Coordinates of C-alpha atoms in Angstrom, one line a residue:
X24 CA 97.7 -135.9 117.2
X25 CA 99.2 -136.6 120.2
X26 CA 98.6 -135.1 123.8
X27 CA 101.3 -132.3 123.2
X28 CA 99.7 -131.2 119.4
X29 CA 102.0 -133.5 117.7
X30 CA 101.8 -135.5 114.9
X31 CA 101.2 -138.9 116.3
X32 CA 104.1 -142.0 115.3
X33 CA 102.0 -143.6 112.3
X34 CA 100.9 -140.2 110.6
X35 CA 102.7 -140.5 107.0
X36 CA 104.6 -137.5 106.6
X37 CA 107.8 -137.5 105.0
X38 CA 108.5 -138.0 101.5
X39 CA 110.8 -140.9 99.8
X40 CA 113.9 -138.0 100.0
X41 CA 113.4 -136.8 103.6
X42 CA 112.7 -140.3 105.1
X43 CA 115.9 -141.7 103.1
X44 CA 117.7 -138.6 105.1
X45 CA 116.6 -139.4 108.2
X46 CA 117.0 -142.9 108.2
X47 CA 120.4 -142.9 106.4
X48 CA 119.5 -145.2 103.8
X49 CA 119.1 -144.4 99.6
X50 CA 116.1 -143.2 98.1
X51 CA 116.8 -146.5 96.0
X52 CA 116.7 -148.8 98.9
X53 CA 113.1 -147.5 100.4
X54 CA 111.8 -148.6 97.1
X55 CA 113.6 -151.9 97.2
X56 CA 112.6 -152.4 100.6
X57 CA 109.2 -151.7 99.6
X58 CA 109.1 -154.1 96.3
X59 CA 110.0 -157.2 99.0
X60 CA 107.6 -156.3 101.3
X61 CA 109.5 -155.2 104.1
X62 CA 107.5 -152.0 104.3
X63 CA 104.6 -149.9 103.0
X64 CA 104.8 -146.5 103.0
X65 CA 101.0 -144.3 102.8
X66 CA 100.2 -143.0 99.4
X67 CA 98.8 -139.9 98.4
X68 CA 96.4 -139.7 95.5
X69 CA 99.3 -138.6 93.2
X70 CA 101.1 -142.0 94.0
X71 CA 103.4 -140.2 96.1
X72 CA 105.1 -142.4 99.0
X73 CA 105.0 -141.0 102.5
X74 CA 106.7 -142.3 105.7
X75 CA 105.7 -142.4 109.3
X76 CA 108.2 -142.0 112.2
X77 CA 107.3 -145.5 112.9
X78 CA 108.4 -146.1 109.2
X79 CA 111.7 -144.5 109.8
X80 CA 112.1 -146.8 112.9
X81 CA 111.5 -149.8 110.9
X82 CA 113.9 -148.4 108.1
X83 CA 116.7 -147.8 110.6
X84 CA 116.2 -151.4 112.0
X85 CA 116.2 -153.3 108.6
X86 CA 119.6 -151.4 107.9
X87 CA 121.1 -152.4 110.8
X88 CA 119.8 -155.7 109.8
X89 CA 121.7 -155.5 106.6
X90 CA 124.7 -154.3 107.7
X91 CA 124.9 -157.2 109.7
X92 CA 125.0 -159.0 107.0
X93 CA 121.5 -160.5 107.2
X94 CA 119.5 -160.6 103.3
X95 CA 116.1 -159.2 102.9
X96 CA 114.6 -162.3 103.0
X97 CA 116.1 -162.9 106.6
X98 CA 115.5 -159.3 107.4
X99 CA 111.5 -160.1 106.7
X100 CA 111.6 -162.8 108.9
X101 CA 113.2 -161.3 111.6
X102 CA 110.7 -158.4 111.5
X103 CA 107.6 -160.5 111.0
X104 CA 108.8 -162.5 114.4
X105 CA 109.3 -159.1 116.2
X106 CA 106.2 -158.1 115.6
X107 CA 104.5 -161.2 116.4
X108 CA 106.5 -161.3 119.9
X109 CA 105.3 -157.7 120.5
X110 CA 101.4 -158.8 119.6
X111 CA 102.0 -161.7 121.7
X112 CA 103.2 -159.7 124.5
X113 CA 100.7 -157.3 124.2
X114 CA 97.4 -159.8 124.1
X115 CA 99.1 -162.7 126.9
X116 CA 100.1 -159.5 129.9
X117 CA 103.4 -161.7 130.8
X118 CA 104.6 -164.2 132.2
X119 CA 103.4 -165.0 135.8

């Protein structure tokens, strides 16, 4: 929970139909993106996918890249590089 009592951005809250609606993507696409390793939603004990706010943001980024004509392999590489860049900026403290 955040300081204001709301769930944090990593908390899995949304079912696949709600996540698809929030991201503007068909549920089948979410399943495909998971199969291709572009995201990993949480799962309930019964196997139901649950998506967090961070997952929704990632889905929106995937959709943007797909609209620009980037294929799924390219999207995976771009997302990996962006995550690595974020990690490096956090670890290094910035340029001097």
